[in-house]
PDB file of C-alpha atoms in Angstrom:
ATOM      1  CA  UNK A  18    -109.853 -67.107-156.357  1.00 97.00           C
ATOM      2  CA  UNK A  19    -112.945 -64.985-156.084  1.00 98.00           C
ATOM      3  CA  UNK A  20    -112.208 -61.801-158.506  1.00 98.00           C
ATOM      4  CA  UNK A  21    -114.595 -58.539-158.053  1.00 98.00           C
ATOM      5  CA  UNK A  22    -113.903 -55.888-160.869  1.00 98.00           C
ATOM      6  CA  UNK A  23    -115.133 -52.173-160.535  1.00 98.00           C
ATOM      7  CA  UNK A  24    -114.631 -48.754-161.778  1.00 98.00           C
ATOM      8  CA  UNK A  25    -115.926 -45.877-160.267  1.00 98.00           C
ATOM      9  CA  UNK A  26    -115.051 -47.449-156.820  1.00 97.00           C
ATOM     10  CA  UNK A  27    -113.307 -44.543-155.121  1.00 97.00           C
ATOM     11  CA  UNK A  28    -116.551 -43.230-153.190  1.00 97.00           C
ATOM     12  CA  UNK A  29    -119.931 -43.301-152.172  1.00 97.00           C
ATOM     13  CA  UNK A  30    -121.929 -46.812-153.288  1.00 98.00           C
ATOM     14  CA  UNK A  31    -118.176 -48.462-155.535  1.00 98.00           C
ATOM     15  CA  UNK A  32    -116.620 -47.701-152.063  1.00 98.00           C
ATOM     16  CA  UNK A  33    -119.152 -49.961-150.118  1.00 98.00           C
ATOM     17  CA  UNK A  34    -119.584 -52.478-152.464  1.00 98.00           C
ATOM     18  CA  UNK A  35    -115.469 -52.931-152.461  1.00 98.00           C
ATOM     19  CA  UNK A  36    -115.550 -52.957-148.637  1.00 98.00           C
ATOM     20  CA  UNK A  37    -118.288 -55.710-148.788  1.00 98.00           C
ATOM     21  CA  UNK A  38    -116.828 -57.817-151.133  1.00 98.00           C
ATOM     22  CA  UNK A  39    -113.462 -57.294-149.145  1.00 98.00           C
ATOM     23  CA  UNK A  40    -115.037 -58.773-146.408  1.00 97.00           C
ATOM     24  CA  UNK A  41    -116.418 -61.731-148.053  1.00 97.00           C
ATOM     25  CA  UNK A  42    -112.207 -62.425-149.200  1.00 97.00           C
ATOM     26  CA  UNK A  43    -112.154 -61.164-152.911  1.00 98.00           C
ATOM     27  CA  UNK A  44    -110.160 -60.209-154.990  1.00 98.00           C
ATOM     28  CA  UNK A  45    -110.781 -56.603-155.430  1.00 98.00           C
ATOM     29  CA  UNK A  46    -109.271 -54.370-158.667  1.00 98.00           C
ATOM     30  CA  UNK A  47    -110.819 -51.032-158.697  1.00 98.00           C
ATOM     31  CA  UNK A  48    -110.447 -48.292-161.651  1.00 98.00           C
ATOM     32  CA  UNK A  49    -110.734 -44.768-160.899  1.00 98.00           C
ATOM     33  CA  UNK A  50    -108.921 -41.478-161.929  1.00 96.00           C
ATOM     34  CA  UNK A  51    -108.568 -40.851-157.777  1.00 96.00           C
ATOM     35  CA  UNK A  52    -107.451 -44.733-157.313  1.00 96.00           C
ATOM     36  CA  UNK A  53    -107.121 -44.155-153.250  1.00 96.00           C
ATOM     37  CA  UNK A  54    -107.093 -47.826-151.870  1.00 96.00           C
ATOM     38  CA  UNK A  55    -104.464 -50.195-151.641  1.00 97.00           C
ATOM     39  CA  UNK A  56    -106.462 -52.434-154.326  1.00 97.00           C
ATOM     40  CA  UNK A  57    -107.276 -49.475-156.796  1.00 98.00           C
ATOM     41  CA  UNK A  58    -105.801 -48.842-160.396  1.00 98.00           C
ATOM     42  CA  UNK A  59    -105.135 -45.154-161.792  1.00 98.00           C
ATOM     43  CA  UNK A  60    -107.353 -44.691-164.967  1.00 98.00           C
ATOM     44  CA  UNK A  61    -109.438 -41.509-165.989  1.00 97.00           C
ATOM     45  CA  UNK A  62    -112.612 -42.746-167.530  1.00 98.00           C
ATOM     46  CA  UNK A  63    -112.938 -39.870-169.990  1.00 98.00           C
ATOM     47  CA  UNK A  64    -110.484 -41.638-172.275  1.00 98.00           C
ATOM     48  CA  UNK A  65    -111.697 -44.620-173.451  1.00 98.00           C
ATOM     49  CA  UNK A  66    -108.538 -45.951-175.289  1.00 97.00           C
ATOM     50  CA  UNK A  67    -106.349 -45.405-172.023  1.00 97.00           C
ATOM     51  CA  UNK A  68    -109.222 -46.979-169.946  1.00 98.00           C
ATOM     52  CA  UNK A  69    -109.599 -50.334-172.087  1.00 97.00           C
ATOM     53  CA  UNK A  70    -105.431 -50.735-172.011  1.00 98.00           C
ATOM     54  CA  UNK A  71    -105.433 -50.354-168.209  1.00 98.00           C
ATOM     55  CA  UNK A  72    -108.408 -52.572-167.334  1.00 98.00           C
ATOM     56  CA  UNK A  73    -106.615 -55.060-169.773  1.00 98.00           C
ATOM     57  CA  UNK A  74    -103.090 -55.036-168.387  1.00 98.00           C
ATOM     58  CA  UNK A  75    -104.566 -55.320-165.134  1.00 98.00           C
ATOM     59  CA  UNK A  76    -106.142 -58.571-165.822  1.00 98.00           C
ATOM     60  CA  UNK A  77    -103.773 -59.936-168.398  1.00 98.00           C
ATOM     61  CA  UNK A  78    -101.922 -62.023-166.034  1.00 97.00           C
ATOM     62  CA  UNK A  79    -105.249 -63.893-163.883  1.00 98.00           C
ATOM     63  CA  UNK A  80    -105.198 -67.548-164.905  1.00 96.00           C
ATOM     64  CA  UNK A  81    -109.172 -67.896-165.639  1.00 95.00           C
ATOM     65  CA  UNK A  82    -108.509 -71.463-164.641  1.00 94.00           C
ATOM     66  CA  UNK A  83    -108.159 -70.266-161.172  1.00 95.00           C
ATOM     67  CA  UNK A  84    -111.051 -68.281-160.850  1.00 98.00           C
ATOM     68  CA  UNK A  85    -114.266 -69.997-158.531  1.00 98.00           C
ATOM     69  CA  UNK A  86    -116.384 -66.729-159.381  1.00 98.00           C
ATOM     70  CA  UNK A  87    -115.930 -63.310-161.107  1.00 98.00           C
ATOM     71  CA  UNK A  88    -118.410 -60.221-160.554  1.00 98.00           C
ATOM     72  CA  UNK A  89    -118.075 -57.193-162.661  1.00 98.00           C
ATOM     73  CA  UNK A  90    -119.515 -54.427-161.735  1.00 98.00           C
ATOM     74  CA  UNK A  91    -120.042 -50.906-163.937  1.00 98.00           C
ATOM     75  CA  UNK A  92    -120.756 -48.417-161.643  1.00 98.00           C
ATOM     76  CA  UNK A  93    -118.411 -45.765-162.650  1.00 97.00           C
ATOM     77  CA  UNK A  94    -121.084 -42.584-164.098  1.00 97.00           C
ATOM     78  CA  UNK A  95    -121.025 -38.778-164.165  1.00 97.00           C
ATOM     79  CA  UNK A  96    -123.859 -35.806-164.563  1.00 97.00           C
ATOM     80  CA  UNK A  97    -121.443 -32.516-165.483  1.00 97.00           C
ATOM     81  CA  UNK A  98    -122.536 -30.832-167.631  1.00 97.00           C
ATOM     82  CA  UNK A  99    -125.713 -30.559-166.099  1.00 98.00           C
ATOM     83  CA  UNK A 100    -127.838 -28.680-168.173  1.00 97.00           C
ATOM     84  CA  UNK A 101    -128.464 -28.086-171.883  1.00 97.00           C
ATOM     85  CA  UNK A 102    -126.055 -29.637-174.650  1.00 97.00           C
ATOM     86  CA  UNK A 103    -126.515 -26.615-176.542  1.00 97.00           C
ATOM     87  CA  UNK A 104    -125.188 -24.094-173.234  1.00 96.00           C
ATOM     88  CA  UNK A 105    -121.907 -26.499-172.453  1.00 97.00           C
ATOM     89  CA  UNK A 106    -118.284 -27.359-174.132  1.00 98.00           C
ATOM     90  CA  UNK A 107    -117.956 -29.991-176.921  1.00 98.00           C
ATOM     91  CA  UNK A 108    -115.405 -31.254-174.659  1.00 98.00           C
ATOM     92  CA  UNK A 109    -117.137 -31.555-171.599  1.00 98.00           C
ATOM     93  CA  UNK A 110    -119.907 -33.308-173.404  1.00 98.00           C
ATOM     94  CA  UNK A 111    -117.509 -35.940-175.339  1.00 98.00           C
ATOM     95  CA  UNK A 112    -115.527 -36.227-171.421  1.00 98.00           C
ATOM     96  CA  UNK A 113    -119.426 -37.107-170.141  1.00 98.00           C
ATOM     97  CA  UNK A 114    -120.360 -39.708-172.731  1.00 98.00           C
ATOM     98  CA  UNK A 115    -117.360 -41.385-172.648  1.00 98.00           C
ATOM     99  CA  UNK A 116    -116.998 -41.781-169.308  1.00 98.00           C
ATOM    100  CA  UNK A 117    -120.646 -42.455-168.984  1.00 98.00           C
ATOM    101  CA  UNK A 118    -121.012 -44.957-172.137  1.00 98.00           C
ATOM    102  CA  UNK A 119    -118.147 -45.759-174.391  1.00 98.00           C
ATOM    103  CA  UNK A 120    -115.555 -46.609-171.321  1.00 98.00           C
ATOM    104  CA  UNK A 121    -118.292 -48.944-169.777  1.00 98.00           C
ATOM    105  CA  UNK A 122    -118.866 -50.849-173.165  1.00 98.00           C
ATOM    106  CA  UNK A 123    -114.951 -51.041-173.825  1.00 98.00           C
ATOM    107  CA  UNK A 124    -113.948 -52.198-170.176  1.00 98.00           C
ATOM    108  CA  UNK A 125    -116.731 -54.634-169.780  1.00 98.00           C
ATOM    109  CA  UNK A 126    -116.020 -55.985-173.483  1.00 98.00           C
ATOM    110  CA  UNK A 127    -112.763 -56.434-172.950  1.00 98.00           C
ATOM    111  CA  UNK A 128    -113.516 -58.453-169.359  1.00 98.00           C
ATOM    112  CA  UNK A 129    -115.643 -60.704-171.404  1.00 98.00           C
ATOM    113  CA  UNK A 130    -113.092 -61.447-173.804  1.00 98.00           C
ATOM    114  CA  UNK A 131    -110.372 -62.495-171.612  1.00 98.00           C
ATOM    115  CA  UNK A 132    -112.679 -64.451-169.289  1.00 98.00           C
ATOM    116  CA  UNK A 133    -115.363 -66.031-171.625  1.00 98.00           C
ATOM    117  CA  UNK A 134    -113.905 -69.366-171.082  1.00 97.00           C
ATOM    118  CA  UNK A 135    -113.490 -69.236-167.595  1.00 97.00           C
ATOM    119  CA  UNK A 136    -115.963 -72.051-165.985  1.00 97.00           C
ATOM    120  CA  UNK A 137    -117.026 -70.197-163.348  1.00 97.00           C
ATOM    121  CA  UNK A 138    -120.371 -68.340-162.232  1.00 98.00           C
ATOM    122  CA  UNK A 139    -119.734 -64.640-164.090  1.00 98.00           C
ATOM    123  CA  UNK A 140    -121.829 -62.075-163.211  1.00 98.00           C
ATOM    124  CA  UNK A 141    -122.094 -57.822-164.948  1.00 98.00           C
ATOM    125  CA  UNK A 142    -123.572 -55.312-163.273  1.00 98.00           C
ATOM    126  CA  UNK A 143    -124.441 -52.655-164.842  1.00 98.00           C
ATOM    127  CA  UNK A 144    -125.452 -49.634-161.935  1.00 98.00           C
ATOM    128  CA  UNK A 145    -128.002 -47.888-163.544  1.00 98.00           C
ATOM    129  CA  UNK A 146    -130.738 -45.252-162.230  1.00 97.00           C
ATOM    130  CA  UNK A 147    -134.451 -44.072-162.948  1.00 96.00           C
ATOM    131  CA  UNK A 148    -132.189 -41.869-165.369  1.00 96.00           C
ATOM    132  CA  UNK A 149    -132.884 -44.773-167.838  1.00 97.00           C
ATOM    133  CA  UNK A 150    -136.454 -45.439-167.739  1.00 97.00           C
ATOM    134  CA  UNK A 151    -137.526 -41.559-167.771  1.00 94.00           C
ATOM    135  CA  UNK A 152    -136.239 -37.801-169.193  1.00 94.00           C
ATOM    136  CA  UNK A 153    -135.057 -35.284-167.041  1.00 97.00           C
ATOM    137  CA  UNK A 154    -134.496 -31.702-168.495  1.00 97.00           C
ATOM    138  CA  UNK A 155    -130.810 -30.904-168.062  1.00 98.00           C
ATOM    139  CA  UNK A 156    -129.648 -34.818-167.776  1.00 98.00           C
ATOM    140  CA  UNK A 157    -129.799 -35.267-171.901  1.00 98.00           C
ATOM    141  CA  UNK A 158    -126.606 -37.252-171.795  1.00 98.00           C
ATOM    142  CA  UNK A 159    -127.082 -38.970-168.459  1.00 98.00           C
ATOM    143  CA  UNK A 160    -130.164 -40.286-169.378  1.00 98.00           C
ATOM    144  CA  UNK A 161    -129.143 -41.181-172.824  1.00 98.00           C
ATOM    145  CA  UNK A 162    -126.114 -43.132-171.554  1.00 98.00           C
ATOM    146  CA  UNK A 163    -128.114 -44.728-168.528  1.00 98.00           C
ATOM    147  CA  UNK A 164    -130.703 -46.025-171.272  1.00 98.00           C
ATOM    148  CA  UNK A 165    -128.367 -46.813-173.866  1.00 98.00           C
ATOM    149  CA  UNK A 166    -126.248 -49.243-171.095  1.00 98.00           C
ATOM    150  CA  UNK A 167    -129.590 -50.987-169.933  1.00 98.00           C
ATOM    151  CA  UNK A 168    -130.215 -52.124-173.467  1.00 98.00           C
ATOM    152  CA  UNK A 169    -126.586 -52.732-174.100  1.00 98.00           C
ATOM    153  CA  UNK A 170    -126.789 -55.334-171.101  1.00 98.00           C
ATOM    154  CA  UNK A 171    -130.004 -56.488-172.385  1.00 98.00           C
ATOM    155  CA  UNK A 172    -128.445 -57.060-175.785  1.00 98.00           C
ATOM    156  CA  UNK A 173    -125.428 -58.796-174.127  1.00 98.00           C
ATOM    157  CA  UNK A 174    -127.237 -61.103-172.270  1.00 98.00           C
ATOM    158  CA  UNK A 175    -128.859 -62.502-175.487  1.00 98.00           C
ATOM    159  CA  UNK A 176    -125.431 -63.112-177.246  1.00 98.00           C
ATOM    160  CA  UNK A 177    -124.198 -64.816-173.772  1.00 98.00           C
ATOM    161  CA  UNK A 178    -126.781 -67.034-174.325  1.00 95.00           C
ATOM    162  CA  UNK A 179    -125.224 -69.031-177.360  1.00 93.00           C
ATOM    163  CA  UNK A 180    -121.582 -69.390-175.037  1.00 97.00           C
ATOM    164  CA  UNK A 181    -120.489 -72.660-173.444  1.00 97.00           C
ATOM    165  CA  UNK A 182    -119.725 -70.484-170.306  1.00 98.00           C
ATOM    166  CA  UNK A 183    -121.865 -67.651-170.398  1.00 98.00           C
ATOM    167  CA  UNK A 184    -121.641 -64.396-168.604  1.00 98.00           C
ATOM    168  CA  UNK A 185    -124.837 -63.445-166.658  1.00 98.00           C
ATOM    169  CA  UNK A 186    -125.572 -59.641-167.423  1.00 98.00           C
ATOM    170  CA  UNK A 187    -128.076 -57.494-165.377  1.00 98.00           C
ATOM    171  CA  UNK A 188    -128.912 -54.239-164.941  1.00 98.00           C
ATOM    172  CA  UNK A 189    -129.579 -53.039-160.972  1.00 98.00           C
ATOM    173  CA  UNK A 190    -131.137 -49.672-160.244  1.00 98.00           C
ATOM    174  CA  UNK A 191    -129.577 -48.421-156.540  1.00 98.00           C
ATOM    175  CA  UNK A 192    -132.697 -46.180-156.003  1.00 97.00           C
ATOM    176  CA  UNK A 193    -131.033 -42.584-154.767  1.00 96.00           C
ATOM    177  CA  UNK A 194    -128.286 -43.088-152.851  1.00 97.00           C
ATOM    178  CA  UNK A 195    -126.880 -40.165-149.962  1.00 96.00           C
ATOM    179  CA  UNK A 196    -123.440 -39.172-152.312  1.00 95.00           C
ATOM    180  CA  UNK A 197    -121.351 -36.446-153.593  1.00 94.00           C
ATOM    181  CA  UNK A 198    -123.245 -36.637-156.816  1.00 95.00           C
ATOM    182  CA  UNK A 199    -127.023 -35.771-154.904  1.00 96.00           C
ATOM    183  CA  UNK A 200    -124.979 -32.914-153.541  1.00 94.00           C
ATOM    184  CA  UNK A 201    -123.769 -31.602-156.676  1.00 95.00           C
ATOM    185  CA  UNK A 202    -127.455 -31.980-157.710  1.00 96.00           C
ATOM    186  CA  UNK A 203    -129.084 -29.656-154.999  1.00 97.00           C
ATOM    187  CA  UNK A 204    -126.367 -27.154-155.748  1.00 96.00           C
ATOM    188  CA  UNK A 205    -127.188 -27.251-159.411  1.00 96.00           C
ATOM    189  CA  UNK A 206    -129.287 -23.632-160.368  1.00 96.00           C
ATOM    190  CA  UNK A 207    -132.891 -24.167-161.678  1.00 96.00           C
ATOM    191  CA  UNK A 208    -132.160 -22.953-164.817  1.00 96.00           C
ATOM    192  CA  UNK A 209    -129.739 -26.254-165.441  1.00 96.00           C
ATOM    193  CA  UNK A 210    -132.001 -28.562-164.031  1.00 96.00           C
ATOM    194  CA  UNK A 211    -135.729 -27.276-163.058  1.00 97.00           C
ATOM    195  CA  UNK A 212    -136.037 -30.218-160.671  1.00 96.00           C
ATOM    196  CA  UNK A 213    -133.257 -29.112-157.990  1.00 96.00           C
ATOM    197  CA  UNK A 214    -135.911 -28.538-155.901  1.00 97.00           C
ATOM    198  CA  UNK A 215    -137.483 -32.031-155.586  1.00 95.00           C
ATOM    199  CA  UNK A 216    -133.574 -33.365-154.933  1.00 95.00           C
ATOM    200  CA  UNK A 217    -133.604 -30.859-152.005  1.00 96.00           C
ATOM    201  CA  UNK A 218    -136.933 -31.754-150.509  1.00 96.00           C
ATOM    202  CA  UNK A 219    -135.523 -35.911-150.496  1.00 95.00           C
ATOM    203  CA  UNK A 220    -132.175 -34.673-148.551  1.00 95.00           C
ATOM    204  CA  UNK A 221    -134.023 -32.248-146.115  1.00 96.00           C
ATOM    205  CA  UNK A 222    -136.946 -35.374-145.554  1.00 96.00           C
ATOM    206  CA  UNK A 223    -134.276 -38.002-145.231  1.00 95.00           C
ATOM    207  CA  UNK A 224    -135.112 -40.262-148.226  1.00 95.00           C
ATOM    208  CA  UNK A 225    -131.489 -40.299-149.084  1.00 96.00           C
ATOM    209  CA  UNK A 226    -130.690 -44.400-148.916  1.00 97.00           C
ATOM    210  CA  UNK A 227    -127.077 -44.837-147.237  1.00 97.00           C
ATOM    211  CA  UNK A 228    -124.144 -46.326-149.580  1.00 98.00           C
ATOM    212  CA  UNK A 229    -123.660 -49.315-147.205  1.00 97.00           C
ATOM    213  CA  UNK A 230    -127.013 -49.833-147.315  1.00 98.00           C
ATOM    214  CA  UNK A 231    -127.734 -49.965-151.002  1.00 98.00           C
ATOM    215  CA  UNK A 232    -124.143 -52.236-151.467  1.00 98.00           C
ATOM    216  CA  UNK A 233    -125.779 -54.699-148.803  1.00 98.00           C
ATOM    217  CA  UNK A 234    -128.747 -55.011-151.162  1.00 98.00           C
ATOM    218  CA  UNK A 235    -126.761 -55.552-154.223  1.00 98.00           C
ATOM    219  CA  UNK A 236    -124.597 -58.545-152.757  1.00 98.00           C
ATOM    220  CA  UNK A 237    -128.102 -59.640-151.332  1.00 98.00           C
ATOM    221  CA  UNK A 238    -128.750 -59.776-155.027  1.00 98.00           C
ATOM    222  CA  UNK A 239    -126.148 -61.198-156.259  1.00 97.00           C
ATOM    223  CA  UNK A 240    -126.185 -64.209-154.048  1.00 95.00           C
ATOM    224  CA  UNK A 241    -129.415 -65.495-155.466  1.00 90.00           C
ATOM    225  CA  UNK A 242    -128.744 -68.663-156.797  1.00 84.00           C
ATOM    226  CA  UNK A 243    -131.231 -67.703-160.101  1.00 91.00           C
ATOM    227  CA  UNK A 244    -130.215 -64.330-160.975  1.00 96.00           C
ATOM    228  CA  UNK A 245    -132.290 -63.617-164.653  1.00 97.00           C
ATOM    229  CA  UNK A 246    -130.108 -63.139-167.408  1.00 97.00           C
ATOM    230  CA  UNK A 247    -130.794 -59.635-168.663  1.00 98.00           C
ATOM    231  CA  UNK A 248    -133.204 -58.506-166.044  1.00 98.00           C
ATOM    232  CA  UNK A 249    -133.157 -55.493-164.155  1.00 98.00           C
ATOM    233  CA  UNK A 250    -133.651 -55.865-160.276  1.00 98.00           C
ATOM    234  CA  UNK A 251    -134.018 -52.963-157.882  1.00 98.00           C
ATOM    235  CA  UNK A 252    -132.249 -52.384-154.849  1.00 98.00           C
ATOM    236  CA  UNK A 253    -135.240 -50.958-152.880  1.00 97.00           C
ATOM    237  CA  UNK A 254    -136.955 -54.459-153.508  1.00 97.00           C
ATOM    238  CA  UNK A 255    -133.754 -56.121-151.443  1.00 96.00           C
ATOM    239  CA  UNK A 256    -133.475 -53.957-148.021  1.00 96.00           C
ATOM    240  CA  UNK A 257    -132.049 -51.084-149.946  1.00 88.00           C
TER     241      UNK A 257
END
């Protein structure tokens, strides 16, 4: 059995990348809080403790024996609240970081623990964005999370290094992709996020990148044969 694991792949660029890997014959569990296809599993990302329990008792029962390959893929991210820490909720920023941060390191951890053993090529992807690499005023805790998830992976792929059958951890930046979340963006007032203009002038010139597109250029990715432990590979350098 070929097992593909996402969350966040309701919409937009988790969508594709199920339908892709649906056509290649995989096994496909999603995790989202809108869980709308036949293959999807109902878990809000906010909570962390309910997110790691469902992601487990989905995969409790898959005899790792079984498996021929298993791609994980971290994908599922929000923005809200755009705009200064200091101007939103406490609640709205805990809901952002741990949907953004501690529900990706508790889902993926708990992956690698039930399939470290598995003798099989493992891969985690960890969707990222030119969030992590640079500051953006009114994106504190996106680009905080995005950063802090690169070097988590980075870290990972070190300790996967000294395990008979290691996992192969990378991080892939999807350039900016045509979603809801680049429409939230350009609706977003300046005084949230002083860029909105520069996100309006990419829609209006077209520089939006497809979802389909961008998931053609991961699996393009992913079927290398010497993917680099650790390294982060981007999309726009695959036909995306």
């Amino acid at each position: 059995m070929k097992l593909f694991i996402i969350t966040g792949g309701s919409k937009g660029l988790g969508r594709a990348l199920c339908e892709q890997f649906m056509a290649r014959d995989y096994k496909i569990l999603e995790f989202s809080r809108s869980a709308p296809h036949e293959y999807s599993i109902r878990t809000d990302l906010a909570d962390p403790e309910q997110s790691r329990l469902t992601v487990a008792n989905a995969i409790a029962s898959i005899d790792s024996s079984q498996l021929e390959e298993l791609i994980v893929v971290s994908n599922a991210g929000t923005l809200e609240p755009i705009g200064p820490t200091s101007s939103k909720s406490y609640s709205n920023l805990i809901k952002n970081m741990n949907t953004n941060f501690v529900s990706a390191v508790l889902v993926l951890t708990g992956v690698i623990a039930k399939f470290q053993a598995a003798a099989c090529r493992k891969v985690i992807v960890n969707i990222s964005s030119g969030a992590a690499l640079r500051d953006r005023a009114g994106w504190s805790l996106y680009c905080a999370a995005k950063a802090g998830m690169e070097n988590f992976i980075r870290s990972l792929a070190l300790e996967q290094q000294a395990r008979l059958q290691p996992f192969i951890p990378i991080n892939i930046d999807p350039g900016v992709i045509d979603t809801e979340m680049q429409a939230l963006i350009r609706g977003t007032s300046p005084s949230d996020f002083p860029e909105v203009e520069l996100f309006i002038q990419r829609k209006n010139q077209g520089l939006l990148v497809p979802p389909d597109k961008v998931a053609a250029a991961i699996l393009r990715i992913l079927e290398q044969g010497s993917l680099s432990s650790g390294e982060r590979y981007k999309t726009s350098e695959y036909g995306g």
